[in-house]
Amino acid sequence: EPEVTQTPSHQVTQMGQEVILRCVPISNHLYFYWYRQILGQKVEFLVSFYNNEISEKSEIFDDQFSVERPDGSNFTLKIRSTKLEDSAMYFCASSVNSYNEQFFGPGTRLTVL
Amino acid sequence: AQSVTQLDSQVPVFEEAPVELRCNYSSSVSVYLFWYVQYPNQGLQLLLKYLSGSTLVKGINGFEAEFNKSQTSFHLRKPSVHISDTAEYFCAVRGNRDDKIIFGKGTRLHILP
């Protein structure tokens, strides 16, 4: 069964450094999403992406964040200058269209020191 | 805007006993409703979803949920739990014109032997 994959599973970085989290959505899906879950808290929406542009973003998704689909398979989340409070589990998701269920990847645990 | 309330942060239940995990939502528009499960150290897996039609929805692993529009609830039930059901369960809602999914804070199901 096709699934969303994410790399790396765990990323440790120093505060102020740039990180890129990578996701490979399910191949025939057209809508892509990033969510995050700070330890012990609920899953929060960050951004949705369709047709090579952001379709919706939350207040969390400020200028430090960007998303890109650099080729036909990868979907990336870049954090330009990481802060301690960016430490969280980041989930990528994809869906066939905006009405159907979103399939989530296993997540990347980001630790900012 | 939508919101989701899961009143119980933890629910302990004996193995083979029934369980109900409560979820209430608020929204000014029609919604789609979901339950996701997160097993320890894993990503989010869809248990079941309500899009339209029958208000009783059956999902994987013997779970079911009932959409009650008048009470704005979508409680999750299982008639007999197993030790393997130990996980965090997230209720989620999406507005019918939205991309993003709004998650509740989660309920940790703790199965007692």
Short mmCIF file of C-alpha atoms in Angstrom, two decimals:
data_model
loop_
_atom_site.label_atom_id
_atom_site.label_comp_id
_atom_site.label_asym_id
_atom_site.label_seq_id
_atom_site.Cartn_x
_atom_site.Cartn_y
_atom_site.Cartn_z
CA GLU A 1 0.00 0.00 0.00
CA PRO A 2 1.43 3.42 -0.91
CA GLU A 3 2.49 5.60 1.98
CA VAL A 4 3.95 8.98 2.77
CA THR A 5 7.60 8.83 3.75
CA GLN A 6 9.68 11.38 5.63
CA THR A 7 13.41 11.83 6.14
CA PRO A 8 15.23 12.06 8.42
CA SER A 9 13.34 10.41 11.27
CA HIS A 10 15.25 12.54 13.77
CA GLN A 11 17.15 15.79 13.19
CA VAL A 12 19.25 17.55 15.80
CA THR A 13 20.41 21.08 15.08
CA GLN A 14 21.86 24.12 16.78
CA MET A 15 19.73 27.20 17.32
CA GLY A 16 20.04 29.56 14.38
CA GLN A 17 20.85 26.86 11.87
CA GLU A 18 18.76 26.11 8.80
CA VAL A 19 17.05 22.75 8.49
CA ILE A 20 15.23 21.08 5.64
CA LEU A 21 12.72 18.36 6.35
CA ARG A 22 11.89 16.11 3.45
CA CYS A 23 8.73 14.28 2.50
CA VAL A 24 7.75 12.04 -0.36
CA PRO A 25 3.95 12.17 -0.72
CA ILE A 26 1.89 9.41 -2.28
CA SER A 27 2.52 9.54 -6.00
CA ASN A 28 -0.93 10.41 -7.37
CA HIS A 29 -1.73 12.94 -4.63
CA LEU A 30 -1.99 16.62 -5.50
CA TYR A 31 -2.40 18.31 -2.12
CA PHE A 32 0.40 18.46 0.41
CA TYR A 33 0.51 19.57 4.02
CA TRP A 34 2.82 20.10 6.96
CA TYR A 35 1.72 19.82 10.58
CA ARG A 36 3.71 19.89 13.78
CA GLN A 37 3.27 18.46 17.25
CA ILE A 38 5.19 19.98 20.12
CA LEU A 39 5.85 17.35 22.78
CA GLY A 40 2.74 16.75 24.84
CA GLN A 41 0.59 19.09 22.79
CA LYS A 42 -1.86 18.69 19.96
CA VAL A 43 -1.09 18.42 16.29
CA GLU A 44 -1.16 21.85 14.64
CA PHE A 45 -1.59 22.77 10.99
CA LEU A 46 1.26 24.70 9.40
CA VAL A 47 0.65 24.93 5.67
CA SER A 48 -1.09 23.41 2.68
CA PHE A 49 0.32 23.38 -0.85
CA TYR A 50 -1.33 22.79 -4.19
CA ASN A 51 -0.37 23.46 -7.78
CA ASN A 52 3.07 24.71 -6.72
CA GLU A 53 1.83 27.35 -4.37
CA ILE A 54 0.71 27.75 -0.78
CA SER A 55 -3.07 27.50 -0.54
CA GLU A 56 -3.39 28.09 3.20
CA LYS A 57 -1.04 28.75 6.11
CA SER A 58 -1.38 29.20 9.83
CA GLU A 59 -0.06 31.96 12.08
CA ILE A 60 2.78 29.63 13.05
CA PHE A 61 4.03 29.59 9.47
CA ASP A 62 5.94 32.86 9.54
CA ASP A 63 8.77 34.13 7.34
CA GLN A 64 11.19 31.64 8.88
CA PHE A 65 9.31 28.81 7.19
CA SER A 66 9.09 27.93 3.52
CA VAL A 67 7.88 24.98 1.49
CA GLU A 68 8.91 23.72 -1.88
CA ARG A 69 8.25 20.92 -4.30
CA PRO A 70 11.64 20.89 -6.01
CA ASP A 71 10.88 17.95 -8.28
CA GLY A 72 8.02 15.59 -9.04
CA SER A 73 8.33 13.57 -5.87
CA ASN A 74 9.71 15.55 -2.91
CA PHE A 75 7.95 18.11 -0.74
CA THR A 76 10.19 20.01 1.66
CA LEU A 77 9.80 22.23 4.70
CA LYS A 78 12.65 24.65 5.37
CA ILE A 79 13.17 26.49 8.61
CA ARG A 80 15.66 29.28 7.95
CA SER A 81 16.94 30.04 11.44
CA THR A 82 15.75 27.52 13.98
CA LYS A 83 14.65 28.51 17.45
CA LEU A 84 14.37 26.37 20.57
CA GLU A 85 10.61 26.48 20.30
CA ASP A 86 10.75 24.89 16.84
CA SER A 87 11.57 21.59 18.55
CA ALA A 88 8.66 19.33 17.65
CA MET A 89 7.54 16.38 15.59
CA TYR A 90 6.82 17.51 12.04
CA PHE A 91 4.32 15.54 10.03
CA CYS A 92 3.89 15.66 6.28
CA ALA A 93 0.56 14.66 4.77
CA SER A 94 -0.91 14.34 1.31
CA SER A 95 -4.32 13.83 -0.26
CA VAL A 96 -5.75 13.17 -3.68
CA ASN A 97 -7.90 16.26 -3.52
CA SER A 98 -9.04 18.73 -0.89
CA TYR A 99 -12.09 16.63 0.05
CA ASN A 100 -10.47 13.30 0.75
CA GLU A 101 -8.62 12.09 3.78
CA GLN A 102 -5.07 13.19 4.38
CA PHE A 103 -2.46 10.46 4.69
CA PHE A 104 0.23 11.23 7.22
CA GLY A 105 3.88 10.28 7.21
CA PRO A 106 5.69 8.88 10.26
CA GLY A 107 7.10 12.29 11.18
CA THR A 108 10.50 13.90 11.69
CA ARG A 109 11.46 14.71 15.23
CA LEU A 110 13.34 18.02 15.21
CA THR A 111 15.42 18.87 18.26
CA VAL A 112 16.88 22.37 18.45
CA LEU A 113 19.68 22.80 20.98
CA ALA B 1 -13.31 28.55 12.37
CA GLN B 2 -13.49 25.11 13.86
CA SER B 3 -12.41 23.72 17.21
CA VAL B 4 -12.29 20.28 18.77
CA THR B 5 -12.58 19.37 22.43
CA GLN B 6 -11.46 16.07 23.86
CA LEU B 7 -12.33 16.35 27.52
CA ASP B 8 -10.47 13.24 28.65
CA SER B 9 -6.70 13.45 28.47
CA GLN B 10 -6.36 9.85 29.69
CA VAL B 11 -8.77 6.93 29.80
CA PRO B 12 -7.80 3.77 31.68
CA VAL B 13 -9.85 0.69 30.84
CA PHE B 14 -9.50 -3.01 31.53
CA GLU B 15 -8.72 -5.35 28.68
CA GLU B 16 -11.86 -6.72 26.98
CA ALA B 17 -13.99 -3.94 28.48
CA PRO B 18 -15.83 -1.43 26.29
CA VAL B 19 -14.52 2.09 25.85
CA GLU B 20 -15.86 5.43 24.68
CA LEU B 21 -13.58 8.37 23.88
CA ARG B 22 -15.45 11.63 23.79
CA CYS B 23 -15.14 14.35 21.19
CA ASN B 24 -17.10 17.54 20.70
CA TYR B 25 -16.58 20.08 17.99
CA SER B 26 -17.72 23.54 17.06
CA SER B 27 -18.04 24.97 13.59
CA SER B 28 -20.04 27.55 11.71
CA VAL B 29 -19.95 25.46 8.53
CA SER B 30 -20.49 21.84 7.60
CA VAL B 31 -17.61 19.65 8.64
CA TYR B 32 -15.87 16.42 7.98
CA LEU B 33 -14.87 14.49 11.10
CA PHE B 34 -12.00 12.11 11.72
CA TRP B 35 -10.41 9.96 14.37
CA TYR B 36 -6.68 9.33 14.10
CA VAL B 37 -4.59 6.97 16.21
CA GLN B 38 -0.95 7.43 17.12
CA TYR B 39 0.82 4.35 18.43
CA PRO B 40 3.96 4.93 20.51
CA ASN B 41 6.77 6.42 18.45
CA GLN B 42 4.74 6.29 15.26
CA GLY B 43 2.87 8.66 12.98
CA LEU B 44 -0.84 9.31 12.63
CA GLN B 45 -3.10 6.63 11.20
CA LEU B 46 -6.70 7.23 10.17
CA LEU B 47 -9.14 5.12 12.19
CA LEU B 48 -12.34 6.34 10.58
CA LYS B 49 -13.99 9.34 9.01
CA TYR B 50 -17.39 10.91 8.59
CA LEU B 51 -17.95 12.81 5.37
CA SER B 52 -21.70 12.41 4.82
CA GLY B 53 -24.43 9.80 4.87
CA SER B 54 -24.90 7.34 7.70
CA THR B 55 -24.08 8.86 11.06
CA LEU B 56 -22.63 5.60 12.35
CA VAL B 57 -19.19 5.11 10.92
CA LYS B 58 -17.16 1.93 11.23
CA GLY B 59 -13.40 2.02 11.10
CA ILE B 60 -10.40 -0.22 11.42
CA ASN B 61 -9.55 -2.40 14.42
CA GLY B 62 -13.18 -2.71 15.52
CA PHE B 63 -13.69 0.99 16.27
CA GLU B 64 -16.81 2.93 15.38
CA ALA B 65 -18.02 6.48 15.90
CA GLU B 66 -21.36 8.21 15.74
CA PHE B 67 -21.85 11.69 14.36
CA ASN B 68 -24.46 13.60 16.36
CA LYS B 69 -25.14 16.94 14.75
CA SER B 70 -27.48 18.25 17.44
CA GLN B 71 -24.94 17.56 20.17
CA THR B 72 -21.97 18.41 17.93
CA SER B 73 -20.29 15.20 19.01
CA PHE B 74 -18.33 12.42 17.36
CA HIS B 75 -17.57 9.92 20.12
CA LEU B 76 -15.38 6.92 19.41
CA ARG B 77 -16.35 3.49 20.74
CA LYS B 78 -15.06 -0.03 20.84
CA PRO B 79 -17.02 -2.87 22.48
CA SER B 80 -13.96 -4.78 23.69
CA VAL B 81 -10.46 -3.34 23.86
CA HIS B 82 -7.19 -5.19 23.50
CA ILE B 83 -3.77 -4.40 24.90
CA SER B 84 -2.70 -3.47 21.37
CA ASP B 85 -5.16 -0.56 21.42
CA THR B 86 -2.84 1.30 23.77
CA ALA B 87 -2.23 4.58 21.91
CA GLU B 88 -3.11 8.25 21.69
CA TYR B 89 -6.38 8.97 19.90
CA PHE B 90 -7.01 12.28 18.18
CA CYS B 91 -10.38 13.61 17.11
CA ALA B 92 -10.14 16.03 14.20
CA VAL B 93 -12.40 18.24 12.12
CA ARG B 94 -12.14 19.93 8.77
CA GLY B 95 -14.48 22.58 7.39
CA ASN B 96 -16.03 21.59 4.09
CA ARG B 97 -14.15 24.38 2.32
CA ASP B 98 -10.89 24.14 4.24
CA ASP B 99 -7.61 22.44 3.57
CA LYS B 100 -6.43 22.21 7.12
CA ILE B 101 -7.43 19.66 9.72
CA ILE B 102 -7.96 20.89 13.27
CA PHE B 103 -6.97 18.35 15.89
CA GLY B 104 -8.08 17.89 19.47
CA LYS B 105 -5.52 17.56 22.23
CA GLY B 106 -5.75 13.78 22.18
CA THR B 107 -6.85 11.08 24.60
CA ARG B 108 -4.37 8.53 25.81
CA LEU B 109 -6.02 5.11 26.03
CA HIS B 110 -4.37 3.02 28.71
CA ILE B 111 -5.33 -0.66 28.71
CA LEU B 112 -5.12 -2.37 32.09
CA PRO B 113 -4.41 -6.11 32.19
#
